[in-house]
Short mmCIF file of C-alpha atoms in Angstrom, two decimals:
data_model
loop_
_atom_site.label_atom_id
_atom_site.label_comp_id
_atom_site.label_asym_id
_atom_site.label_seq_id
_atom_site.Cartn_x
_atom_site.Cartn_y
_atom_site.Cartn_z
CA MET A 84 11.15 32.14 -8.81
CA GLN A 85 12.45 29.78 -6.20
CA ARG A 86 13.58 26.48 -7.53
CA GLN A 87 14.18 24.21 -4.63
CA HIS A 88 10.60 23.95 -3.52
CA TRP A 89 9.40 22.14 -6.56
CA ARG A 90 12.61 20.40 -7.35
CA SER A 91 12.51 18.74 -3.99
CA TRP A 92 9.12 17.24 -4.74
CA HIS A 93 10.56 14.58 -6.91
CA VAL A 94 13.36 13.62 -4.59
CA GLY A 95 11.27 10.68 -3.54
CA GLY A 96 10.22 10.11 -7.13
CA ASN A 97 11.01 6.98 -8.94
CA ARG A 98 14.48 6.17 -7.76
CA HIS A 99 13.34 2.73 -6.81
CA GLY A 100 11.30 2.25 -9.91
CA VAL A 101 8.17 2.13 -7.78
CA ALA A 102 4.99 4.04 -8.45
CA MET A 103 4.06 6.37 -5.62
CA SER A 104 0.70 6.51 -3.98
CA GLU A 105 -1.72 9.24 -4.92
CA ARG A 106 -1.23 11.00 -1.63
CA GLN A 107 2.55 10.87 -1.97
CA ARG A 108 2.28 12.36 -5.41
CA ARG A 109 0.21 15.22 -4.17
CA ARG A 110 2.32 15.88 -1.16
CA PRO A 111 5.55 17.79 -1.54
CA VAL A 112 8.52 15.81 -0.32
CA ALA A 113 11.53 17.40 1.25
CA ASP A 114 15.11 16.45 0.63
CA ASP A 115 15.57 15.25 4.16
CA GLU A 116 12.44 13.17 4.30
CA PRO A 117 13.13 9.45 4.24
CA LEU A 118 11.66 7.49 1.40
CA ALA A 119 8.77 5.40 2.57
CA ILE A 120 7.87 3.29 -0.39
CA GLU A 121 6.78 -0.26 0.04
CA THR A 122 7.44 -2.50 -2.88
CA VAL A 123 5.96 -5.76 -1.65
CA GLU A 124 2.31 -6.37 -2.36
CA THR A 125 0.35 -8.92 -0.38
CA PRO A 126 -0.40 -11.97 -2.51
CA LEU A 127 -4.02 -12.38 -3.47
CA PRO A 128 -5.95 -15.03 -1.57
CA ASP A 129 -7.12 -18.04 -3.52
CA GLY A 130 -10.57 -17.91 -5.05
CA PRO A 131 -12.70 -15.00 -6.11
CA ALA A 132 -13.23 -11.79 -4.19
CA THR A 133 -15.98 -11.81 -1.61
CA VAL A 134 -18.06 -9.12 0.05
CA ASP A 135 -15.60 -9.28 2.94
CA SER A 136 -12.54 -8.64 0.78
CA PRO A 137 -10.75 -5.46 1.85
CA ASP A 138 -10.49 -2.56 -0.58
CA ASP A 139 -6.79 -3.10 -1.12
CA GLU A 140 -7.37 -6.65 -2.24
CA LEU A 141 -10.14 -5.57 -4.58
CA VAL A 142 -7.92 -2.90 -6.11
CA HIS A 143 -5.21 -5.51 -6.55
CA ARG A 144 -7.70 -7.70 -8.35
CA VAL A 145 -8.87 -4.78 -10.49
CA ARG A 146 -5.27 -4.27 -11.46
CA ASN A 147 -5.27 -7.85 -12.66
CA GLY A 148 -8.34 -7.25 -14.82
CA ASP A 149 -11.02 -8.54 -12.45
CA THR A 150 -14.24 -6.71 -13.35
CA ALA A 151 -16.15 -8.42 -10.54
CA ALA A 152 -13.78 -6.78 -8.06
CA LEU A 153 -14.44 -3.43 -9.68
CA GLU A 154 -18.16 -3.95 -9.32
CA MET A 155 -17.70 -4.72 -5.63
CA LEU A 156 -15.84 -1.46 -5.18
CA TYR A 157 -18.62 0.23 -7.09
CA SER A 158 -21.23 -1.23 -4.76
CA ARG A 159 -19.29 0.07 -1.78
CA TYR A 160 -18.55 3.56 -2.98
CA ALA A 161 -20.98 4.47 -5.76
CA ARG A 162 -23.34 6.22 -3.37
CA VAL A 163 -20.55 8.28 -1.85
CA VAL A 164 -19.15 9.19 -5.25
CA TYR A 165 -22.53 9.91 -6.79
CA SER A 166 -23.67 12.04 -3.85
CA PHE A 167 -20.39 13.92 -3.91
CA ALA A 168 -20.71 14.55 -7.65
CA VAL A 169 -24.32 15.71 -7.32
CA ARG A 170 -23.24 18.08 -4.57
CA ILE A 171 -20.70 19.68 -6.89
CA VAL A 172 -22.35 19.66 -10.30
CA GLY A 173 -25.93 19.89 -9.07
CA ASP A 174 -27.64 17.52 -11.45
CA GLY A 175 -28.10 13.78 -11.55
CA PRO A 176 -27.32 12.96 -15.19
CA THR A 177 -23.97 14.75 -15.08
CA ALA A 178 -23.21 13.15 -11.74
CA GLU A 179 -23.92 9.76 -13.29
CA GLU A 180 -21.40 10.46 -16.02
CA ILE A 181 -18.85 11.48 -13.44
CA LEU A 182 -19.59 8.37 -11.38
CA GLN A 183 -19.03 6.15 -14.38
CA GLU A 184 -15.90 7.99 -15.43
CA ALA A 185 -14.45 7.78 -11.92
CA PHE A 186 -14.76 4.00 -11.99
CA VAL A 187 -13.53 3.75 -15.55
CA ARG A 188 -10.44 5.61 -14.36
CA THR A 189 -10.22 3.28 -11.39
CA TRP A 190 -10.14 0.43 -13.86
CA ARG A 191 -7.56 2.07 -16.05
CA GLN A 192 -5.38 3.53 -13.34
CA ALA A 193 -5.62 0.97 -10.56
CA GLY A 194 -1.96 0.29 -11.20
CA THR A 195 -1.07 3.67 -9.79
CA PHE A 196 -2.81 3.09 -6.48
CA ARG A 197 -0.68 1.81 -3.65
CA THR A 198 -1.70 1.19 -0.10
CA VAL A 199 1.23 3.14 1.26
CA ARG A 200 -0.42 6.12 2.90
CA GLY A 201 -3.79 7.15 1.50
CA ASN A 202 -6.64 4.76 0.98
CA PHE A 203 -8.82 3.80 -1.90
CA ALA A 204 -11.76 5.97 -0.89
CA SER A 205 -9.55 9.03 -0.68
CA TRP A 206 -7.99 8.22 -4.04
CA LEU A 207 -11.38 7.66 -5.68
CA LEU A 208 -12.89 10.81 -4.22
CA SER A 209 -9.91 12.83 -5.36
CA ILE A 210 -10.55 11.64 -8.92
CA THR A 211 -14.24 12.46 -8.52
CA HIS A 212 -13.46 15.93 -7.20
CA ASN A 213 -11.22 16.69 -10.17
CA LEU A 214 -13.80 15.45 -12.66
CA ALA A 215 -16.62 17.40 -11.06
CA ILE A 216 -14.71 20.65 -10.68
CA ASP A 217 -13.53 20.34 -14.28
CA GLU A 218 -17.16 19.98 -15.29
CA LEU A 219 -18.03 23.15 -13.41
CA ARG A 220 -15.24 25.03 -15.16
CA LYS A 221 -16.35 23.76 -18.55
CA ARG A 222 -19.84 25.02 -17.84
CA GLN A 223 -18.48 28.46 -17.15
CA ARG A 224 -17.00 28.50 -20.62
CA ARG A 225 -19.96 27.25 -22.60
CA PRO A 226 -23.65 28.12 -22.95
CA GLN A 227 -25.85 26.24 -20.55
CA ARG A 228 -28.48 23.87 -21.77
CA VAL A 229 -32.03 24.76 -21.07
CA GLY A 230 -33.30 22.57 -18.27
CA GLY A 231 -35.76 19.90 -19.22
CA VAL A 232 -37.16 16.56 -18.30
CA ASP A 233 -34.68 13.71 -18.27
CA ILE A 234 -36.50 11.15 -20.37
CA SER A 235 -34.39 8.26 -19.22
CA GLU A 236 -35.14 9.21 -15.63
CA THR A 237 -38.82 9.13 -16.45
CA MET A 238 -38.52 5.83 -18.21
CA TYR A 239 -36.79 3.91 -15.51
CA GLY A 240 -35.93 5.77 -12.37
CA LEU A 241 -34.93 2.62 -10.57
CA VAL A 242 -32.61 2.93 -7.60
CA ASP A 243 -29.53 0.75 -7.34
CA GLU A 244 -30.31 -0.82 -4.00
CA THR A 245 -27.03 -2.71 -3.95
CA THR A 246 -25.19 0.53 -3.38
CA ASN A 247 -27.33 1.14 -0.32
CA VAL A 248 -26.89 -2.34 1.12
CA GLU A 249 -23.20 -2.82 0.42
CA GLU A 250 -21.93 0.70 1.02
CA ALA A 251 -18.69 0.56 2.93
CA ALA A 252 -19.39 0.74 6.64
CA GLU A 253 -16.71 3.32 7.08
CA ALA A 254 -18.39 5.54 4.51
CA SER A 255 -21.56 5.91 6.52
CA ALA A 256 -19.53 6.39 9.69
CA LEU A 257 -17.44 9.09 8.03
CA ARG A 258 -20.54 10.76 6.68
CA GLU A 259 -21.91 11.08 10.16
CA ARG A 260 -18.65 12.33 11.64
CA VAL A 261 -18.09 14.90 8.94
CA GLY A 262 -21.69 16.01 9.13
CA VAL A 263 -21.39 16.59 12.85
CA ALA A 264 -18.12 18.45 12.42
CA MET A 265 -19.55 20.68 9.70
CA ALA A 266 -22.61 21.41 11.79
CA THR A 267 -20.43 22.80 14.56
CA LEU A 268 -18.98 25.48 12.27
CA PRO A 269 -20.42 28.98 12.26
CA GLU A 270 -22.47 29.21 9.10
CA ALA A 271 -20.29 31.84 7.48
CA GLN A 272 -17.22 29.61 7.88
CA ARG A 273 -19.08 26.56 6.62
CA ILE A 274 -20.23 28.43 3.53
CA ALA A 275 -16.72 29.65 2.80
CA VAL A 276 -15.35 26.10 3.08
CA GLU A 277 -18.12 24.74 0.89
CA LEU A 278 -17.61 27.37 -1.79
CA ALA A 279 -13.92 26.54 -1.92
CA TYR A 280 -14.27 22.78 -1.89
CA PHE A 281 -17.56 22.03 -3.62
CA HIS A 282 -17.52 24.94 -6.06
CA GLY A 283 -13.79 25.08 -6.70
CA LEU A 284 -13.65 28.82 -6.03
CA SER A 285 -10.50 30.60 -5.01
CA GLN A 286 -10.50 32.79 -1.92
CA ARG A 287 -10.57 35.83 -4.15
CA GLU A 288 -13.55 34.49 -6.08
CA ILE A 289 -15.38 33.71 -2.86
CA ALA A 290 -14.75 37.23 -1.64
CA ALA A 291 -16.14 38.66 -4.87
CA TYR A 292 -19.11 36.31 -4.83
CA LEU A 293 -20.03 37.16 -1.25
CA ASP A 294 -19.03 40.79 -1.64
CA GLU A 295 -16.81 40.53 1.39
CA PRO A 296 -13.22 41.64 1.99
CA LEU A 297 -10.64 39.07 0.98
CA GLY A 298 -9.19 39.09 4.47
CA THR A 299 -12.55 38.09 5.92
CA ILE A 300 -12.79 35.12 3.61
CA LYS A 301 -9.25 34.04 4.39
CA THR A 302 -10.01 34.19 8.05
CA ARG A 303 -13.19 32.21 7.69
CA LEU A 304 -11.52 29.52 5.65
CA ARG A 305 -8.59 29.31 8.02
CA LEU A 306 -10.74 29.11 11.12
CA GLY A 307 -13.25 26.76 9.55
CA MET A 308 -10.67 24.30 8.26
CA SER A 309 -8.75 24.48 11.50
CA LYS A 310 -11.84 23.53 13.47
CA LEU A 311 -12.66 20.72 11.07
CA LYS A 312 -9.12 19.46 11.27
CA ASP A 313 -9.19 19.45 15.03
CA ALA A 314 -12.51 17.63 15.04
CA LEU A 315 -11.86 15.09 12.31
CA VAL A 316 -8.17 14.39 12.46
CA ALA A 317 -8.08 14.32 16.24
CA GLU A 318 -11.03 11.96 16.29
CA ARG A 319 -9.36 9.76 13.74
CA ASP A 320 -6.25 9.62 15.87
CA ASP A 321 -8.34 8.79 18.90
CA VAL A 322 -9.95 5.93 17.05
CA SER A 323 -6.66 4.62 15.76
CA ASP A 324 -5.18 4.75 19.23
CA MET B 883 -28.40 31.91 -1.41
CA ARG B 884 -27.04 35.42 -1.51
CA ASP B 885 -29.83 36.82 0.59
CA GLY B 886 -29.23 34.23 3.23
CA LEU B 887 -25.55 34.87 3.20
CA ASN B 888 -25.92 38.59 3.48
CA GLU B 889 -27.90 38.12 6.62
CA LEU B 890 -25.07 36.16 8.07
CA HIS B 891 -22.50 38.80 7.53
CA GLY B 892 -23.87 41.04 10.19
CA HIS B 893 -23.35 38.30 12.74
CA ASP B 894 -19.89 37.35 11.69
CA ASN B 895 -17.37 38.15 14.37
CA GLU B 896 -14.42 36.88 12.39
CA ARG B 897 -14.14 39.61 9.86
CA GLY B 898 -10.87 40.78 8.48
CA ASP B 899 -12.23 43.98 6.98
CA ASN B 900 -9.25 46.06 7.85
CA ASN B 901 -6.84 43.54 6.53
CA ASP B 902 -7.59 42.63 2.99
CA ASP B 903 -4.65 40.34 2.75
CA ASP B 904 -3.68 38.72 6.00
CA ASP B 905 -0.48 37.11 4.76
CA ALA B 906 1.30 38.92 7.54
CA SER B 907 -0.53 36.87 10.13
CA ALA B 908 -0.23 33.83 7.92
CA LEU B 909 3.52 34.11 8.04
CA GLN B 910 3.75 34.67 11.75
CA ASP B 911 6.68 33.03 13.47
CA GLY B 912 8.24 32.32 10.09
CA HIS B 913 5.66 29.65 9.23
CA VAL B 914 2.76 29.51 6.80
CA ARG B 915 0.08 28.09 9.03
CA GLY B 916 -2.35 30.80 8.03
CA LEU B 917 -2.20 29.73 4.38
CA MET B 918 -2.41 26.00 4.86
CA ALA B 919 -6.19 25.71 4.80
CA GLY B 920 -6.34 27.57 1.52
CA TYR B 921 -3.45 25.53 0.15
CA ALA B 922 -5.16 22.25 1.01
CA LEU B 923 -8.31 23.52 -0.70
CA ALA B 924 -6.27 24.81 -3.66
CA SER B 925 -7.99 28.16 -3.22
CA LEU B 926 -4.98 30.42 -2.76
CA ASP B 927 -3.69 32.87 -5.32
CA PRO B 928 -0.78 31.55 -7.37
CA ASN B 929 1.79 33.63 -5.51
CA GLU B 930 0.48 32.33 -2.20
CA MET B 931 0.64 28.77 -3.48
CA ASN B 932 4.28 29.42 -4.26
CA VAL B 933 4.92 30.83 -0.80
CA VAL B 934 3.51 27.73 0.84
CA ALA B 935 5.19 25.30 -1.53
CA THR B 936 8.52 26.97 -0.97
CA HIS B 937 8.15 27.03 2.78
CA ILE B 938 6.97 23.47 3.30
CA SER B 939 9.80 22.10 1.21
CA GLY B 940 12.08 23.05 4.05
CA CYS B 941 9.81 22.91 7.08
CA ALA B 942 8.88 19.50 8.40
CA THR B 943 6.56 21.02 11.00
CA CYS B 944 4.42 22.80 8.47
CA ARG B 945 4.56 19.82 6.15
CA ALA B 946 3.09 17.59 8.82
CA GLU B 947 0.39 20.10 9.60
CA LEU B 948 -0.43 20.52 5.94
CA GLU B 949 -0.94 16.78 5.66
CA GLU B 950 -3.58 17.02 8.36
CA TYR B 951 -5.33 19.77 6.41
CA ARG B 952 -5.24 17.61 3.31
CA VAL B 953 -6.80 14.70 5.14
CA THR B 954 -9.46 17.11 6.37
CA ALA B 955 -10.12 18.37 2.85
CA ASP B 956 -10.43 14.80 1.58
CA LEU B 957 -13.02 14.04 4.23
CA LEU B 958 -15.22 16.95 3.15
CA ALA B 959 -16.55 14.76 0.35
CA PHE B 960 -18.54 12.93 2.98
CA ALA B 961 -20.41 16.12 3.83
CA ALA B 962 -22.44 15.81 0.64
CA PRO B 963 -26.10 14.92 1.19
CA VAL B 964 -26.86 11.32 0.26
CA HIS B 965 -28.50 10.64 -3.08
CA GLN B 966 -29.77 7.30 -4.32
CA VAL B 967 -27.75 5.96 -7.22
CA PRO B 968 -29.84 5.21 -10.31
CA LEU B 969 -29.55 1.61 -11.41
CA ARG B 970 -28.83 2.66 -14.96
CA ALA B 971 -25.50 4.10 -13.82
CA ARG B 972 -24.28 0.61 -12.97
CA VAL B 973 -25.62 -0.74 -16.23
CA GLY B 974 -23.86 2.00 -18.14
CA LEU B 975 -20.60 1.41 -16.32
CA LEU B 976 -20.71 -2.32 -16.95
CA ALA B 977 -21.34 -1.67 -20.63
CA LYS B 978 -18.30 0.59 -20.74
CA MET B 979 -16.25 -1.94 -18.84
CA ASP B 980 -17.28 -4.62 -21.26
CA GLU B 981 -15.87 -2.59 -24.13
CA ILE B 982 -12.74 -1.51 -22.31
CA GLY B 983 -12.14 -4.88 -20.71
CA THR B 984 -12.34 -6.73 -23.96
CA ALA B 985 -9.95 -4.31 -25.59
CA ASN B 986 -7.53 -4.48 -22.67
CA GLN B 987 -7.53 -8.25 -22.65
CA GLU B 988 -6.66 -8.29 -26.31
CA GLN B 989 -3.90 -5.78 -25.69
CA MET B 990 -2.52 -7.82 -22.83
CA ILE B 991 -2.41 -10.90 -25.01
CA ALA B 992 -0.73 -8.96 -27.79
CA ARG B 993 1.72 -7.40 -25.40
CA HIS B 994 2.52 -10.68 -23.76
CA SER B 995 3.45 -12.23 -27.07
CA GLU B 996 5.45 -9.15 -28.03
CA ASP B 997 7.29 -9.11 -24.74
CA GLN B 998 8.32 -12.71 -24.66
CA ASP B 999 11.72 -11.74 -25.99
CA ALA B 1000 12.11 -8.84 -23.60
CA SER B 1001 12.33 -10.15 -20.09
CA PRO B 1002 11.57 -8.76 -17.64
CA SER B 1003 8.73 -6.98 -19.34
CA LEU B 1004 7.34 -3.69 -18.22
CA PRO B 1005 3.64 -3.91 -17.41
CA MET B 1006 1.70 -1.28 -19.25
CA ASN B 1007 1.43 1.53 -16.82
CA ASP B 1008 -1.47 3.86 -16.25
CA VAL B 1009 -0.16 6.67 -18.36
CA GLN B 1010 0.52 4.44 -21.31
CA ARG B 1011 -2.84 2.76 -20.81
CA ALA B 1012 -4.66 6.05 -20.52
CA TRP B 1013 -3.03 7.22 -23.68
CA LEU B 1014 -4.03 4.19 -25.60
CA PRO B 1015 -4.52 4.37 -28.47
CA ASN B 1016 -3.60 7.96 -29.09
CA VAL B 1017 0.11 8.09 -28.45
CA THR B 1018 2.74 6.27 -30.34
CA LEU B 1019 6.29 6.51 -29.18
CA PRO B 1020 8.94 6.08 -31.81
CA THR B 1021 9.81 2.45 -32.14
CA ARG B 1022 13.19 0.76 -32.43
CA GLN B 1023 16.08 3.06 -31.72
CA TRP B 1024 15.69 6.76 -31.05
CA SER B 1025 18.76 7.52 -33.07
CA ARG B 1026 19.79 11.06 -33.88
CA ALA B 1027 18.70 10.52 -37.42
CA ARG B 1028 15.24 9.77 -36.15
CA VAL B 1029 14.88 12.86 -34.09
CA ALA B 1030 13.19 14.74 -36.85
CA ALA B 1031 10.80 11.93 -37.55
CA PHE B 1032 10.26 11.48 -33.84
CA SER B 1033 9.45 15.08 -33.30
CA ALA B 1034 7.55 16.18 -36.33
CA VAL B 1035 5.98 13.62 -38.58
CA PRO B 1036 4.82 11.10 -35.98
CA LEU B 1037 3.45 13.89 -33.86
CA LEU B 1038 1.40 15.18 -36.74
CA LEU B 1039 0.27 11.68 -37.52
CA VAL B 1040 -0.69 11.11 -33.92
CA LEU B 1041 -2.58 14.36 -33.77
CA ALA B 1042 -4.31 13.56 -37.01
CA LEU B 1043 -5.15 10.15 -35.64
CA VAL B 1044 -6.51 11.64 -32.46
CA ILE B 1045 -8.74 13.99 -34.41
CA ALA B 1046 -9.81 11.37 -36.88
CA MET B 1047 -10.65 8.70 -34.37
CA GLY B 1048 -12.57 10.61 -31.74
CA ASP B 1049 -15.61 8.70 -30.67
CA ARG B 1050 -15.44 6.33 -33.56
CA ILE B 1051 -12.72 4.20 -32.02
CA SER B 1052 -15.02 1.41 -31.00
CA ASP B 1053 -16.38 1.16 -34.53
CA GLN B 1054 -13.06 1.01 -36.31
CA GLN B 1055 -11.58 -2.35 -35.56
CA ASP B 1056 -8.94 -2.14 -38.25
CA GLU B 1057 -7.53 1.03 -36.84
CA ILE B 1058 -7.62 -0.39 -33.34
CA THR B 1059 -5.71 -3.44 -34.45
CA THR B 1060 -3.06 -1.22 -36.00
CA ILE B 1061 -2.86 0.97 -32.95
CA LYS B 1062 -2.65 -2.00 -30.62
CA GLY B 1063 0.34 -3.16 -32.57
CA GLU B 1064 1.89 0.26 -32.23
CA GLN B 1065 1.12 0.27 -28.53
CA ALA B 1066 2.82 -3.07 -28.10
CA GLU B 1067 5.86 -1.54 -29.76
CA THR B 1068 5.53 1.46 -27.50
CA ASP B 1069 5.40 -0.72 -24.40
CA ARG B 1070 8.40 -2.68 -25.56
CA ARG B 1071 10.33 0.46 -26.38
CA VAL B 1072 9.61 1.97 -22.98
CA ALA B 1073 10.49 -1.33 -21.36
CA ASP B 1074 13.78 -1.37 -23.25
CA ILE B 1075 14.56 2.16 -22.18
CA GLU B 1076 13.77 1.53 -18.55
CA GLN B 1077 15.52 -1.81 -18.50
CA ASN B 1078 18.69 -0.30 -19.88
CA ASP B 1079 18.42 2.84 -17.79
CA PRO B 1080 16.02 2.80 -14.82
CA ASN B 1081 16.41 6.54 -14.43
CA ALA B 1082 15.14 7.21 -17.92
CA VAL B 1083 11.48 6.95 -16.92
CA GLN B 1084 10.42 9.28 -14.14
CA GLU B 1085 7.15 10.04 -12.46
CA VAL B 1086 5.85 13.56 -13.06
CA ILE B 1087 4.70 14.80 -9.67
CA PRO B 1088 1.64 17.06 -9.40
CA SER B 1089 1.35 19.99 -7.05
CA SER B 1090 -1.83 20.83 -5.22
CA ALA B 1091 -2.83 22.95 -8.18
CA ALA B 1092 -3.09 19.80 -10.30
CA ARG B 1093 -4.43 17.31 -7.85
CA GLY B 1094 -5.01 13.92 -9.40
CA ALA B 1095 -2.82 14.55 -12.42
CA GLN B 1096 -0.28 11.88 -13.24
CA GLY B 1097 2.49 11.69 -15.73
CA LYS B 1098 5.63 10.11 -17.04
CA LEU B 1099 8.78 11.68 -18.34
CA ILE B 1100 10.65 9.41 -20.69
CA ILE B 1101 14.19 10.40 -21.56
CA ASP B 1102 15.99 9.01 -24.56
CA ARG B 1103 19.66 9.66 -24.07
CA ASP B 1104 20.47 8.46 -27.58
CA THR B 1105 18.54 11.30 -29.14
CA GLU B 1106 18.98 13.62 -26.18
CA SER B 1107 15.28 14.21 -26.22
CA GLY B 1108 12.34 13.34 -24.08
CA LEU B 1109 8.62 12.75 -24.05
CA LEU B 1110 6.30 14.20 -21.44
CA LEU B 1111 2.96 12.43 -21.00
CA VAL B 1112 0.33 13.61 -18.55
CA VAL B 1113 -3.20 12.48 -17.74
CA ASN B 1114 -5.95 13.98 -15.58
CA LEU B 1115 -4.58 17.47 -16.00
CA PRO B 1116 -7.20 20.14 -15.24
CA GLN B 1117 -8.10 22.37 -18.13
CA PRO B 1118 -6.37 25.75 -18.08
CA GLY B 1119 -8.49 28.79 -17.34
CA ASP B 1120 -9.52 31.18 -20.06
CA ASP B 1121 -6.42 33.30 -19.63
CA GLU B 1122 -4.06 30.53 -18.65
CA HIS B 1123 -1.39 28.76 -20.65
CA TYR B 1124 0.45 25.68 -19.52
CA ILE B 1125 4.14 26.07 -20.25
CA VAL B 1126 6.83 23.41 -19.94
CA TRP B 1127 10.29 24.39 -18.75
CA LEU B 1128 13.64 22.71 -18.55
CA ASP B 1129 15.72 23.64 -15.54
CA PHE B 1130 19.41 24.11 -16.18
CA ALA B 1131 21.38 21.95 -13.78
CA ASP B 1132 24.13 24.45 -13.13
CA SER B 1133 22.24 27.69 -12.93
CA GLU B 1134 19.04 29.30 -11.79
CA GLU B 1135 17.82 29.64 -15.33
CA PHE B 1136 15.13 27.85 -17.25
CA ALA B 1137 14.71 27.03 -20.89
CA ARG B 1138 11.24 27.09 -22.32
CA ALA B 1139 10.42 23.68 -23.80
CA GLY B 1140 7.02 24.53 -25.21
CA SER B 1141 3.39 24.98 -24.37
CA LEU B 1142 1.19 22.12 -23.29
CA THR B 1143 -2.21 21.63 -24.84
CA VAL B 1144 -4.66 19.72 -22.68
CA GLU B 1145 -7.07 17.45 -24.50
CA PRO B 1146 -10.73 17.56 -23.38
CA ASP B 1147 -10.20 14.39 -21.38
CA GLY B 1148 -7.24 15.82 -19.46
CA ARG B 1149 -4.40 14.30 -21.43
CA ALA B 1150 -1.41 16.27 -22.60
CA LYS B 1151 1.88 15.48 -24.20
CA LEU B 1152 4.98 17.29 -25.34
CA ILE B 1153 8.16 16.20 -27.01
CA LEU B 1154 11.18 17.80 -25.39
CA GLU B 1155 13.93 18.72 -27.76
CA PRO B 1156 16.42 21.02 -26.06
CA SER B 1157 18.96 22.78 -28.20
CA GLY B 1158 21.76 20.99 -26.37
CA SER B 1159 21.97 17.73 -24.52
CA ILE B 1160 19.04 17.06 -22.26
CA GLU B 1161 21.53 16.18 -19.57
CA LEU B 1162 22.29 19.87 -19.26
CA TYR B 1163 19.03 20.00 -17.34
CA ASP B 1164 18.03 18.36 -14.13
CA ALA B 1165 14.29 18.84 -14.05
CA VAL B 1166 11.15 19.52 -16.05
CA LEU B 1167 8.49 21.87 -14.75
CA ILE B 1168 4.97 22.67 -15.90
CA THR B 1169 3.59 26.05 -14.85
CA ALA B 1170 0.36 27.91 -15.45
CA GLU B 1171 1.10 31.28 -17.00
CA THR B 1172 -1.11 34.19 -17.90
CA ASP B 1173 1.27 35.31 -20.63
CA ALA B 1174 1.54 32.79 -23.44
CA ASP B 1175 4.90 34.20 -24.51
CA VAL B 1176 6.52 34.30 -21.11
CA THR B 1177 10.24 33.54 -21.21
CA ALA B 1178 10.73 32.43 -17.61
CA PRO B 1179 8.41 30.66 -15.20
CA THR B 1180 6.41 33.00 -13.03
CA GLY B 1181 3.14 31.19 -12.49
CA PRO B 1182 2.28 28.37 -10.09
CA GLU B 1183 3.77 24.96 -10.61
CA LEU B 1184 1.43 22.25 -11.79
CA MET B 1185 3.78 19.33 -12.11
CA SER B 1186 7.47 18.56 -12.07
CA ALA B 1187 9.84 15.71 -12.73
CA GLY B 1188 13.51 15.12 -12.27
CA ILE B 1189 15.89 14.36 -15.09
CA MET B 1190 18.16 11.81 -13.50
CA PRO B 1191 21.55 10.87 -14.89
CA SER B 1192 21.86 7.36 -16.20
CA GLU B 1193 22.97 4.80 -13.68
#
């Protein structure tokens, strides 16, 4: 087993006593890569958070124990998180649990989020993805409940309109962009990408599920993701320019 | 779904039927571009994950490209069809927050009073917070004489506490009060360790195979032992075992430190007690193995942390 590849990951670790952003943690760091850790956090403005407060400020406030700031983040991202969870686990009640747990973890772990690289939405959706895929794996290991009527749904199926009104503008814009990009993929590639991402399947599992050669699945995933990358990342760069 | 998919196959012009494993093309030109999409989606086989991880550690070009694939993978969440959020989800969250928030405020007050003598204090970090109230580090000094108590009895007590408390935590105020006191001691002990030796507390870095996992490695040089705490760790598969390794600093060998049991909520912990000084090692590694009794790491890395010498 090679050693240097994982040893190098923590080169950027905690030498400065500074927590790393979620994206930095996930991303392997090479020995020759300069450390890019910011230690200075913008002071909070006076007064309470407002609907115009940026995500970073709200996360900062959450870190300080501000539940109102957490609720604002919830209003902005609950629909994205809930929809994402429903897409993976396939049922509303479980998605609700995942939604709540994702924000509970936001509350508990806001201290680990830094604005260096990554953004809050990415961080939150990464947590959601892990929770939902874990749920899928648990289901594979335990008997499934017989489907039935969700009594609480029947009792009060009220929609949280706040999450519709206050959803982050960038969320709806991203939804449209990603939807367009996905729609441009050949269906076989799109399905392969969706099975990997939304179902947590490995390439080998996808090949078995579709009864296709492994090489075919690898090719589809590679081509599909490459096209999505070109469409989404290039567009992002265009916007930022 | 299968029927629909089968129809598609006949129209697919991107088949790799004659090449069941196209690693050869993936490694063209000495790079791993062909594996990056699968790596970003965490859908590769373990050996392929290793190939990519090894390559990108020394290839800035591939590293940059991989980052773009990761951004792309993150954005896929927005491809989910929109669903209306039930109002009761917010109500449920606020109820949970009310419980958690109240408890955290009390802990902060307790910690503040405990830390008045230890300036600068170490804010309770996410790992410690996530482990509340289930983990109790040894308090006061981790002297050699306390190693046994540190390793055995408290661990059993903690495990017993974990089992006993379960979902009843919110109903057992006395226990919570006790645990909060222990946590304050834990915070202070960790603060002492880090204040005296900033290198003693290290982040445990996840690989793509453990996205979202976080952890701390706390080294006590007095006892030449350590404590590994992890949260958000995915559950191992049916035939998987998470094994912790210590990497010898002066050789290519590893010492097995133990197996890691993941709690249902993704937490895991392990006390590291190497036979010699812990400073013989320069890193800790968690791997996923199919053989529970494996004597050297062969599976994919999940997380790793450096063991830094004291400053």
